Amino acid sequence: MEKILVTGANGQLGSELSLLSSNYPQFQWVFADRTIITLDNLDLLKVQLSDIKPSIILNCGAYTAVDKAETEKELANVINHLAVEVLAKYVAKNAVKLIHVSTDYVFDGTSSMALDEEAPTKPINVYGATKRAGEIVCLQENPNAIIIRTSWVYSKFGNNFVKTMQRLMQERDSISVVNDQIGSPTYATDLAQAMIKIVLSEKWIPGIYNYSNEGEISWYEFALAIKDIGGYNCEVNGIPSSAYPTPAKRPSFSLLDKNKIKKVYGTDVPNYKESLKKMMTQL
């Protein structure tokens, strides 16, 4: 029986995979939180991988605190870059399959067209730079890896934009949301299913793939959709990013082109509103 190791088990994506895993009893699933797979301790990580002996690794573990990364550069680099190097070396040596999750923040945001997998990368914050370094080392050490770039992930688990908006819209009469950062959200359940589809597929085509839900929206429009579906009375105002300064710069345009994953794996990519409704009804 193939053993699938999921890192970052308590994160949004890891939690969604955990929920789906019961539908796939043909695999032995190992859901590893920080105590089982320690991405910030590389020597320990090597020992842990040798002990677990997975056949497939789904690397959902990452340092994702975008603003905090500006001051915690070393920690972000260890988890997003150096730990990925350890994983990639391990899978290359042991003929293990690896799906590594990356981000739209590898781009600088100056494009005006949906970004495909060949689009030039140029991160504008520490988080994006460490994730890009992780992508590079991942494919260098193990050209057989699959990397999935995703964006604006939300889920019924953990902290995310959707849950924050729902809370604020119930607490306040009005809120302001940036309207000049464009992309598309990703419902973690949809991404988890896309990853499982690759694992189940007869074919393994390495390289980088993009996955997010369909639609081209700003965070402001995303907030309006949440208001609409939730039936909240809160007033939502669009503001420029300059009115809401954050320690880390965000790309102003990071819409991902999903044609490759659709073509190669026949992956279903639902519209963001469809998935948002699903998630909000579950809450």
PDB file of C-alpha atoms in Angstrom:
ATOM      1  CA  MET A   1       0.000   0.000   0.000  1.00  0.00           C
ATOM      2  CA  GLU A   2       1.353   3.405  -0.989  1.00  0.00           C
ATOM      3  CA  LYS A   3       1.971   5.774   1.903  1.00  0.00           C
ATOM      4  CA  ILE A   4       1.079   9.446   1.371  1.00  0.00           C
ATOM      5  CA  LEU A   5       2.753  11.950   3.668  1.00  0.00           C
ATOM      6  CA  VAL A   6       0.957  15.292   3.983  1.00  0.00           C
ATOM      7  CA  THR A   7       3.014  18.046   5.615  1.00  0.00           C
ATOM      8  CA  GLY A   8       1.335  21.068   7.164  1.00  0.00           C
ATOM      9  CA  ALA A   9      -1.514  18.822   8.277  1.00  0.00           C
ATOM     10  CA  ASN A  10      -3.146  21.473  10.459  1.00  0.00           C
ATOM     11  CA  GLY A  11      -3.149  24.144   7.751  1.00  0.00           C
ATOM     12  CA  GLN A  12      -6.103  24.893   5.476  1.00  0.00           C
ATOM     13  CA  LEU A  13      -5.025  22.590   2.655  1.00  0.00           C
ATOM     14  CA  GLY A  14      -3.769  19.828   4.956  1.00  0.00           C
ATOM     15  CA  SER A  15      -7.064  19.862   6.856  1.00  0.00           C
ATOM     16  CA  GLU A  16      -9.088  19.611   3.630  1.00  0.00           C
ATOM     17  CA  LEU A  17      -6.917  16.699   2.433  1.00  0.00           C
ATOM     18  CA  SER A  18      -7.462  15.013   5.791  1.00  0.00           C
ATOM     19  CA  LEU A  19     -11.222  15.313   5.320  1.00  0.00           C
ATOM     20  CA  LEU A  20     -11.065  13.858   1.787  1.00  0.00           C
ATOM     21  CA  SER A  21      -8.619  11.069   2.652  1.00  0.00           C
ATOM     22  CA  SER A  22     -11.317   8.724   4.007  1.00  0.00           C
ATOM     23  CA  ASN A  23     -12.627   8.429   0.410  1.00  0.00           C
ATOM     24  CA  TYR A  24      -9.268   6.917  -0.614  1.00  0.00           C
ATOM     25  CA  PRO A  25      -8.601   3.938   1.681  1.00  0.00           C
ATOM     26  CA  GLN A  26      -6.272   2.429  -0.949  1.00  0.00           C
ATOM     27  CA  PHE A  27      -3.581   4.718   0.493  1.00  0.00           C
ATOM     28  CA  GLN A  28      -2.034   4.839   3.920  1.00  0.00           C
ATOM     29  CA  TRP A  29      -2.252   8.511   4.881  1.00  0.00           C
ATOM     30  CA  VAL A  30       0.168  10.192   7.280  1.00  0.00           C
ATOM     31  CA  PHE A  31      -0.936  13.682   8.303  1.00  0.00           C
ATOM     32  CA  ALA A  32       2.091  15.380   9.771  1.00  0.00           C
ATOM     33  CA  ASP A  33       1.896  18.489  11.907  1.00  0.00           C
ATOM     34  CA  ARG A  34       4.999  20.300  13.185  1.00  0.00           C
ATOM     35  CA  THR A  35       5.748  17.590  15.734  1.00  0.00           C
ATOM     36  CA  ILE A  36       5.929  14.819  13.099  1.00  0.00           C
ATOM     37  CA  ILE A  37       7.549  16.770  10.249  1.00  0.00           C
ATOM     38  CA  THR A  38       9.669  19.633  11.554  1.00  0.00           C
ATOM     39  CA  LEU A  39      10.286  21.915   8.587  1.00  0.00           C
ATOM     40  CA  ASP A  40      12.290  24.406  10.638  1.00  0.00           C
ATOM     41  CA  ASN A  41      14.807  21.807  11.871  1.00  0.00           C
ATOM     42  CA  LEU A  42      16.554  20.340   8.825  1.00  0.00           C
ATOM     43  CA  ASP A  43      18.601  17.649  10.614  1.00  0.00           C
ATOM     44  CA  LEU A  44      15.524  16.377  12.406  1.00  0.00           C
ATOM     45  CA  LEU A  45      13.539  16.546   9.148  1.00  0.00           C
ATOM     46  CA  LYS A  46      15.982  14.136   7.459  1.00  0.00           C
ATOM     47  CA  VAL A  47      15.537  11.630  10.308  1.00  0.00           C
ATOM     48  CA  GLN A  48      11.747  11.989  10.257  1.00  0.00           C
ATOM     49  CA  LEU A  49      11.553  11.301   6.503  1.00  0.00           C
ATOM     50  CA  SER A  50      13.720   8.187   6.875  1.00  0.00           C
ATOM     51  CA  ASP A  51      11.439   6.963   9.670  1.00  0.00           C
ATOM     52  CA  ILE A  52       8.168   7.575   7.820  1.00  0.00           C
ATOM     53  CA  LYS A  53       9.350   6.230   4.423  1.00  0.00           C
ATOM     54  CA  PRO A  54       6.555   7.767   2.307  1.00  0.00           C
ATOM     55  CA  SER A  55       5.850   6.776  -1.312  1.00  0.00           C
ATOM     56  CA  ILE A  56       4.289  10.165  -2.078  1.00  0.00           C
ATOM     57  CA  ILE A  57       4.761  13.551  -0.360  1.00  0.00           C
ATOM     58  CA  LEU A  58       2.209  16.358  -0.604  1.00  0.00           C
ATOM     59  CA  ASN A  59       4.099  19.341   0.785  1.00  0.00           C
ATOM     60  CA  CYS A  60       1.434  21.696   2.121  1.00  0.00           C
ATOM     61  CA  GLY A  61       3.617  22.988   4.935  1.00  0.00           C
ATOM     62  CA  ALA A  62       4.920  26.537   4.539  1.00  0.00           C
ATOM     63  CA  TYR A  63       5.707  29.766   6.324  1.00  0.00           C
ATOM     64  CA  THR A  64       2.760  31.855   5.121  1.00  0.00           C
ATOM     65  CA  ALA A  65       2.707  34.918   7.412  1.00  0.00           C
ATOM     66  CA  VAL A  66       3.434  37.340   4.563  1.00  0.00           C
ATOM     67  CA  ASP A  67       3.944  40.493   6.644  1.00  0.00           C
ATOM     68  CA  LYS A  68       5.780  38.751   9.481  1.00  0.00           C
ATOM     69  CA  ALA A  69       8.219  37.229   6.969  1.00  0.00           C
ATOM     70  CA  GLU A  70       9.672  40.706   6.383  1.00  0.00           C
ATOM     71  CA  THR A  71      11.219  40.525   9.865  1.00  0.00           C
ATOM     72  CA  GLU A  72      11.497  36.728  10.194  1.00  0.00           C
ATOM     73  CA  LYS A  73      13.483  36.271   6.978  1.00  0.00           C
ATOM     74  CA  GLU A  74      15.639  33.408   8.224  1.00  0.00           C
ATOM     75  CA  LEU A  75      12.759  31.318   9.521  1.00  0.00           C
ATOM     76  CA  ALA A  76      10.731  31.889   6.328  1.00  0.00           C
ATOM     77  CA  ASN A  77      13.764  30.874   4.262  1.00  0.00           C
ATOM     78  CA  VAL A  78      14.380  27.690   6.275  1.00  0.00           C
ATOM     79  CA  ILE A  79      10.764  26.499   5.923  1.00  0.00           C
ATOM     80  CA  ASN A  80       9.971  27.691   2.375  1.00  0.00           C
ATOM     81  CA  HIS A  81      13.359  27.058   0.758  1.00  0.00           C
ATOM     82  CA  LEU A  82      15.868  24.943   2.701  1.00  0.00           C
ATOM     83  CA  ALA A  83      13.319  22.389   3.959  1.00  0.00           C
ATOM     84  CA  VAL A  84      12.071  21.996   0.375  1.00  0.00           C
ATOM     85  CA  GLU A  85      15.660  21.228  -0.635  1.00  0.00           C
ATOM     86  CA  VAL A  86      15.776  18.444   1.994  1.00  0.00           C
ATOM     87  CA  LEU A  87      12.450  17.043   0.741  1.00  0.00           C
ATOM     88  CA  ALA A  88      13.543  17.217  -2.911  1.00  0.00           C
ATOM     89  CA  LYS A  89      16.851  15.444  -2.196  1.00  0.00           C
ATOM     90  CA  TYR A  90      15.038  12.745  -0.217  1.00  0.00           C
ATOM     91  CA  VAL A  91      12.445  12.058  -2.927  1.00  0.00           C
ATOM     92  CA  ALA A  92      15.094  12.020  -5.690  1.00  0.00           C
ATOM     93  CA  LYS A  93      17.213   9.517  -3.763  1.00  0.00           C
ATOM     94  CA  ASN A  94      14.300   7.262  -2.808  1.00  0.00           C
ATOM     95  CA  ALA A  95      12.190   7.434  -5.996  1.00  0.00           C
ATOM     96  CA  VAL A  96       9.318   9.114  -4.129  1.00  0.00           C
ATOM     97  CA  LYS A  97       6.733  11.364  -5.814  1.00  0.00           C
ATOM     98  CA  LEU A  98       6.502  14.963  -4.615  1.00  0.00           C
ATOM     99  CA  ILE A  99       3.775  17.569  -5.094  1.00  0.00           C
ATOM    100  CA  HIS A 100       4.960  20.873  -3.660  1.00  0.00           C
ATOM    101  CA  VAL A 101       2.569  23.801  -3.180  1.00  0.00           C
ATOM    102  CA  SER A 102       3.741  27.291  -4.136  1.00  0.00           C
ATOM    103  CA  THR A 103       2.206  30.727  -4.589  1.00  0.00           C
ATOM    104  CA  ASP A 104       1.201  33.549  -6.951  1.00  0.00           C
ATOM    105  CA  TYR A 105       3.479  35.788  -4.840  1.00  0.00           C
ATOM    106  CA  VAL A 106       6.442  34.651  -6.951  1.00  0.00           C
ATOM    107  CA  PHE A 107       5.264  37.325  -9.443  1.00  0.00           C
ATOM    108  CA  ASP A 108       5.824  41.095  -9.217  1.00  0.00           C
ATOM    109  CA  GLY A 109       2.279  42.032 -10.210  1.00  0.00           C
ATOM    110  CA  THR A 110       3.087  44.140 -13.286  1.00  0.00           C
ATOM    111  CA  SER A 111       1.367  41.844 -15.813  1.00  0.00           C
ATOM    112  CA  SER A 112      -2.100  42.621 -17.125  1.00  0.00           C
ATOM    113  CA  MET A 113      -2.696  39.153 -18.590  1.00  0.00           C
ATOM    114  CA  ALA A 114      -3.322  35.898 -16.723  1.00  0.00           C
ATOM    115  CA  LEU A 115       0.066  34.436 -15.793  1.00  0.00           C
ATOM    116  CA  ASP A 116       0.971  31.018 -17.146  1.00  0.00           C
ATOM    117  CA  GLU A 117       3.682  28.708 -15.802  1.00  0.00           C
ATOM    118  CA  GLU A 118       6.327  30.227 -18.115  1.00  0.00           C
ATOM    119  CA  ALA A 119       5.712  33.833 -17.031  1.00  0.00           C
ATOM    120  CA  PRO A 120       8.847  35.489 -15.587  1.00  0.00           C
ATOM    121  CA  THR A 121       8.991  35.509 -11.793  1.00  0.00           C
ATOM    122  CA  LYS A 122      10.157  38.472  -9.727  1.00  0.00           C
ATOM    123  CA  PRO A 123       8.978  38.387  -6.104  1.00  0.00           C
ATOM    124  CA  ILE A 124       8.472  41.732  -4.342  1.00  0.00           C
ATOM    125  CA  ASN A 125       8.377  40.471  -0.745  1.00  0.00           C
ATOM    126  CA  VAL A 126      10.348  38.055   1.459  1.00  0.00           C
ATOM    127  CA  TYR A 127       7.596  35.434   1.470  1.00  0.00           C
ATOM    128  CA  GLY A 128       7.474  35.376  -2.346  1.00  0.00           C
ATOM    129  CA  ALA A 129      11.282  35.293  -2.606  1.00  0.00           C
ATOM    130  CA  THR A 130      11.581  32.309  -0.223  1.00  0.00           C
ATOM    131  CA  LYS A 131       8.800  30.444  -2.045  1.00  0.00           C
ATOM    132  CA  ARG A 132      10.480  31.079  -5.410  1.00  0.00           C
ATOM    133  CA  ALA A 133      13.806  29.849  -3.995  1.00  0.00           C
ATOM    134  CA  GLY A 134      11.915  26.726  -2.880  1.00  0.00           C
ATOM    135  CA  GLU A 135      10.539  26.161  -6.391  1.00  0.00           C
ATOM    136  CA  ILE A 136      13.989  26.504  -7.968  1.00  0.00           C
ATOM    137  CA  VAL A 137      15.742  24.134  -5.558  1.00  0.00           C
ATOM    138  CA  CYS A 138      12.845  21.680  -5.742  1.00  0.00           C
ATOM    139  CA  LEU A 139      13.197  21.210  -9.509  1.00  0.00           C
ATOM    140  CA  GLN A 140      17.011  21.378  -9.411  1.00  0.00           C
ATOM    141  CA  GLU A 141      17.310  18.565  -6.874  1.00  0.00           C
ATOM    142  CA  ASN A 142      14.373  16.598  -8.241  1.00  0.00           C
ATOM    143  CA  PRO A 143      13.294  17.406 -11.814  1.00  0.00           C
ATOM    144  CA  ASN A 144      10.522  14.811 -11.386  1.00  0.00           C
ATOM    145  CA  ALA A 145       8.602  16.975  -8.893  1.00  0.00           C
ATOM    146  CA  ILE A 146       5.254  18.633  -9.516  1.00  0.00           C
ATOM    147  CA  ILE A 147       4.804  22.182  -8.211  1.00  0.00           C
ATOM    148  CA  ILE A 148       1.355  23.742  -7.944  1.00  0.00           C
ATOM    149  CA  ARG A 149       1.147  27.511  -7.648  1.00  0.00           C
ATOM    150  CA  THR A 150      -2.030  28.739  -6.035  1.00  0.00           C
ATOM    151  CA  SER A 151      -3.455  32.026  -4.747  1.00  0.00           C
ATOM    152  CA  TRP A 152      -5.685  33.568  -2.061  1.00  0.00           C
ATOM    153  CA  VAL A 153      -6.415  30.245  -0.339  1.00  0.00           C
ATOM    154  CA  TYR A 154      -9.416  29.983   1.971  1.00  0.00           C
ATOM    155  CA  SER A 155     -11.193  27.129   3.725  1.00  0.00           C
ATOM    156  CA  LYS A 156     -13.551  26.372   6.578  1.00  0.00           C
ATOM    157  CA  PHE A 157     -10.374  25.600   8.550  1.00  0.00           C
ATOM    158  CA  GLY A 158      -7.860  28.085   9.938  1.00  0.00           C
ATOM    159  CA  ASN A 159      -7.700  31.841   9.472  1.00  0.00           C
ATOM    160  CA  ASN A 160      -8.402  33.346   6.081  1.00  0.00           C
ATOM    161  CA  PHE A 161      -9.945  36.303   4.287  1.00  0.00           C
ATOM    162  CA  VAL A 162     -13.434  34.796   4.008  1.00  0.00           C
ATOM    163  CA  LYS A 163     -13.734  34.052   7.721  1.00  0.00           C
ATOM    164  CA  THR A 164     -12.289  37.457   8.652  1.00  0.00           C
ATOM    165  CA  MET A 165     -14.785  39.218   6.371  1.00  0.00           C
ATOM    166  CA  GLN A 166     -17.697  37.217   7.785  1.00  0.00           C
ATOM    167  CA  ARG A 167     -16.697  38.216  11.321  1.00  0.00           C
ATOM    168  CA  LEU A 168     -16.140  41.904  10.481  1.00  0.00           C
ATOM    169  CA  MET A 169     -19.364  42.166   8.487  1.00  0.00           C
ATOM    170  CA  GLN A 170     -21.296  40.986  11.535  1.00  0.00           C
ATOM    171  CA  GLU A 171     -19.410  43.275  13.946  1.00  0.00           C
ATOM    172  CA  ARG A 172     -19.232  46.530  11.978  1.00  0.00           C
ATOM    173  CA  ASP A 173     -21.463  48.865   9.984  1.00  0.00           C
ATOM    174  CA  SER A 174     -18.821  49.446   7.311  1.00  0.00           C
ATOM    175  CA  ILE A 175     -15.433  48.069   6.258  1.00  0.00           C
ATOM    176  CA  SER A 176     -12.787  49.057   3.689  1.00  0.00           C
ATOM    177  CA  VAL A 177     -11.098  46.544   1.375  1.00  0.00           C
ATOM    178  CA  VAL A 178      -8.355  47.083  -1.209  1.00  0.00           C
ATOM    179  CA  ASN A 179      -9.663  47.251  -4.772  1.00  0.00           C
ATOM    180  CA  ASP A 180      -6.425  47.404  -6.787  1.00  0.00           C
ATOM    181  CA  GLN A 181      -4.974  43.923  -6.180  1.00  0.00           C
ATOM    182  CA  ILE A 182      -6.320  41.533  -8.831  1.00  0.00           C
ATOM    183  CA  GLY A 183      -6.265  37.738  -8.815  1.00  0.00           C
ATOM    184  CA  SER A 184      -8.497  34.799  -8.011  1.00  0.00           C
ATOM    185  CA  PRO A 185      -9.286  33.004  -4.753  1.00  0.00           C
ATOM    186  CA  THR A 186      -8.778  29.276  -4.219  1.00  0.00           C
ATOM    187  CA  TYR A 187     -11.109  27.108  -2.170  1.00  0.00           C
ATOM    188  CA  ALA A 188      -8.746  24.664  -0.452  1.00  0.00           C
ATOM    189  CA  THR A 189     -11.170  21.751  -1.035  1.00  0.00           C
ATOM    190  CA  ASP A 190     -10.919  22.277  -4.805  1.00  0.00           C
ATOM    191  CA  LEU A 191      -7.117  22.386  -4.659  1.00  0.00           C
ATOM    192  CA  ALA A 192      -7.015  19.269  -2.451  1.00  0.00           C
ATOM    193  CA  GLN A 193      -9.176  17.411  -4.990  1.00  0.00           C
ATOM    194  CA  ALA A 194      -6.924  18.566  -7.836  1.00  0.00           C
ATOM    195  CA  MET A 195      -3.891  17.179  -5.981  1.00  0.00           C
ATOM    196  CA  ILE A 196      -5.595  13.845  -5.326  1.00  0.00           C
ATOM    197  CA  LYS A 197      -6.587  13.666  -9.009  1.00  0.00           C
ATOM    198  CA  ILE A 198      -2.887  13.937  -9.964  1.00  0.00           C
ATOM    199  CA  VAL A 199      -1.959  11.221  -7.442  1.00  0.00           C
ATOM    200  CA  LEU A 200      -4.658   8.907  -8.861  1.00  0.00           C
ATOM    201  CA  SER A 201      -3.747   9.654 -12.474  1.00  0.00           C
ATOM    202  CA  GLU A 202      -1.999   7.070 -14.633  1.00  0.00           C
ATOM    203  CA  LYS A 203       0.459   9.729 -15.707  1.00  0.00           C
ATOM    204  CA  TRP A 204       2.994  11.792 -13.817  1.00  0.00           C
ATOM    205  CA  ILE A 205       4.075  14.854 -15.801  1.00  0.00           C
ATOM    206  CA  PRO A 206       6.565  16.866 -13.730  1.00  0.00           C
ATOM    207  CA  GLY A 207       6.889  20.648 -13.732  1.00  0.00           C
ATOM    208  CA  ILE A 208       4.948  23.694 -12.574  1.00  0.00           C
ATOM    209  CA  TYR A 209       1.145  23.983 -12.720  1.00  0.00           C
ATOM    210  CA  ASN A 210      -1.228  26.769 -11.710  1.00  0.00           C
ATOM    211  CA  TYR A 211      -4.433  26.217  -9.768  1.00  0.00           C
ATOM    212  CA  SER A 212      -6.964  28.724  -8.455  1.00  0.00           C
ATOM    213  CA  ASN A 213     -10.681  29.113  -8.998  1.00  0.00           C
ATOM    214  CA  GLU A 214     -11.996  30.790 -12.148  1.00  0.00           C
ATOM    215  CA  GLY A 215     -12.731  34.511 -12.139  1.00  0.00           C
ATOM    216  CA  GLU A 216     -10.722  37.728 -12.195  1.00  0.00           C
ATOM    217  CA  ILE A 217     -11.499  39.863  -9.156  1.00  0.00           C
ATOM    218  CA  SER A 218     -10.062  42.276  -6.596  1.00  0.00           C
ATOM    219  CA  TRP A 219     -10.146  41.647  -2.840  1.00  0.00           C
ATOM    220  CA  TYR A 220     -12.921  44.275  -2.736  1.00  0.00           C
ATOM    221  CA  GLU A 221     -15.038  42.284  -5.224  1.00  0.00           C
ATOM    222  CA  PHE A 222     -14.293  39.136  -3.231  1.00  0.00           C
ATOM    223  CA  ALA A 223     -15.610  40.896  -0.119  1.00  0.00           C
ATOM    224  CA  LEU A 224     -18.760  41.974  -2.014  1.00  0.00           C
ATOM    225  CA  ALA A 225     -19.379  38.334  -3.004  1.00  0.00           C
ATOM    226  CA  ILE A 226     -19.006  37.263   0.642  1.00  0.00           C
ATOM    227  CA  LYS A 227     -21.457  40.011   1.689  1.00  0.00           C
ATOM    228  CA  ASP A 228     -23.914  38.936  -0.999  1.00  0.00           C
ATOM    229  CA  ILE A 229     -23.823  35.204  -0.183  1.00  0.00           C
ATOM    230  CA  GLY A 230     -23.883  35.830   3.581  1.00  0.00           C
ATOM    231  CA  GLY A 231     -26.670  38.398   3.332  1.00  0.00           C
ATOM    232  CA  TYR A 232     -24.792  40.881   5.541  1.00  0.00           C
ATOM    233  CA  ASN A 233     -25.847  44.530   5.903  1.00  0.00           C
ATOM    234  CA  CYS A 234     -22.353  45.923   6.323  1.00  0.00           C
ATOM    235  CA  GLU A 235     -21.249  48.624   3.864  1.00  0.00           C
ATOM    236  CA  VAL A 236     -18.115  47.601   1.899  1.00  0.00           C
ATOM    237  CA  ASN A 237     -15.883  50.383   0.541  1.00  0.00           C
ATOM    238  CA  GLY A 238     -13.128  49.897  -2.025  1.00  0.00           C
ATOM    239  CA  ILE A 239      -9.811  51.590  -1.205  1.00  0.00           C
ATOM    240  CA  PRO A 240      -6.388  51.699  -2.931  1.00  0.00           C
ATOM    241  CA  SER A 241      -3.517  49.666  -1.443  1.00  0.00           C
ATOM    242  CA  SER A 242      -1.780  52.960  -0.633  1.00  0.00           C
ATOM    243  CA  ALA A 243      -4.541  53.633   1.915  1.00  0.00           C
ATOM    244  CA  TYR A 244      -3.835  50.331   3.656  1.00  0.00           C
ATOM    245  CA  PRO A 245      -0.041  50.053   4.005  1.00  0.00           C
ATOM    246  CA  THR A 246       1.358  46.669   5.061  1.00  0.00           C
ATOM    247  CA  PRO A 247       4.950  45.640   5.943  1.00  0.00           C
ATOM    248  CA  ALA A 248       5.119  43.431   2.815  1.00  0.00           C
ATOM    249  CA  LYS A 249       4.256  44.690  -0.667  1.00  0.00           C
ATOM    250  CA  ARG A 250       1.600  42.676  -2.530  1.00  0.00           C
ATOM    251  CA  PRO A 251       1.583  42.062  -6.295  1.00  0.00           C
ATOM    252  CA  SER A 252      -1.152  44.218  -7.820  1.00  0.00           C
ATOM    253  CA  PHE A 253      -1.965  41.594 -10.472  1.00  0.00           C
ATOM    254  CA  SER A 254      -1.403  37.868  -9.953  1.00  0.00           C
ATOM    255  CA  LEU A 255      -4.201  36.114 -11.820  1.00  0.00           C
ATOM    256  CA  LEU A 256      -3.117  32.558 -12.672  1.00  0.00           C
ATOM    257  CA  ASP A 257      -3.753  30.891 -16.040  1.00  0.00           C
ATOM    258  CA  LYS A 258      -5.068  27.363 -15.372  1.00  0.00           C
ATOM    259  CA  ASN A 259      -5.012  25.954 -18.921  1.00  0.00           C
ATOM    260  CA  LYS A 260      -2.050  23.623 -18.379  1.00  0.00           C
ATOM    261  CA  ILE A 261      -3.517  21.664 -15.431  1.00  0.00           C
ATOM    262  CA  LYS A 262      -6.873  21.436 -17.258  1.00  0.00           C
ATOM    263  CA  LYS A 263      -5.218  20.108 -20.399  1.00  0.00           C
ATOM    264  CA  VAL A 264      -2.715  17.700 -18.817  1.00  0.00           C
ATOM    265  CA  TYR A 265      -4.869  16.311 -15.989  1.00  0.00           C
ATOM    266  CA  GLY A 266      -8.427  17.191 -17.065  1.00  0.00           C
ATOM    267  CA  THR A 267      -8.755  19.082 -13.781  1.00  0.00           C
ATOM    268  CA  ASP A 268     -12.055  20.677 -12.841  1.00  0.00           C
ATOM    269  CA  VAL A 269     -11.695  24.399 -12.032  1.00  0.00           C
ATOM    270  CA  PRO A 270     -14.958  25.773 -10.585  1.00  0.00           C
ATOM    271  CA  ASN A 271     -15.872  29.456 -10.649  1.00  0.00           C
ATOM    272  CA  TYR A 272     -14.917  31.244  -7.437  1.00  0.00           C
ATOM    273  CA  LYS A 273     -18.537  32.142  -6.569  1.00  0.00           C
ATOM    274  CA  GLU A 274     -19.664  28.528  -6.870  1.00  0.00           C
ATOM    275  CA  SER A 275     -16.922  27.392  -4.472  1.00  0.00           C
ATOM    276  CA  LEU A 276     -17.432  30.326  -2.108  1.00  0.00           C
ATOM    277  CA  LYS A 277     -21.130  29.397  -1.783  1.00  0.00           C
ATOM    278  CA  LYS A 278     -20.184  25.800  -0.986  1.00  0.00           C
ATOM    279  CA  MET A 279     -17.750  26.844   1.720  1.00  0.00           C
ATOM    280  CA  MET A 280     -20.071  29.410   3.287  1.00  0.00           C
ATOM    281  CA  THR A 281     -23.021  26.977   3.438  1.00  0.00           C
ATOM    282  CA  GLN A 282     -20.753  24.498   5.242  1.00  0.00           C
ATOM    283  CA  LEU A 283     -19.957  27.136   7.859  1.00  0.00           C
TER     284      LEU A 283
END
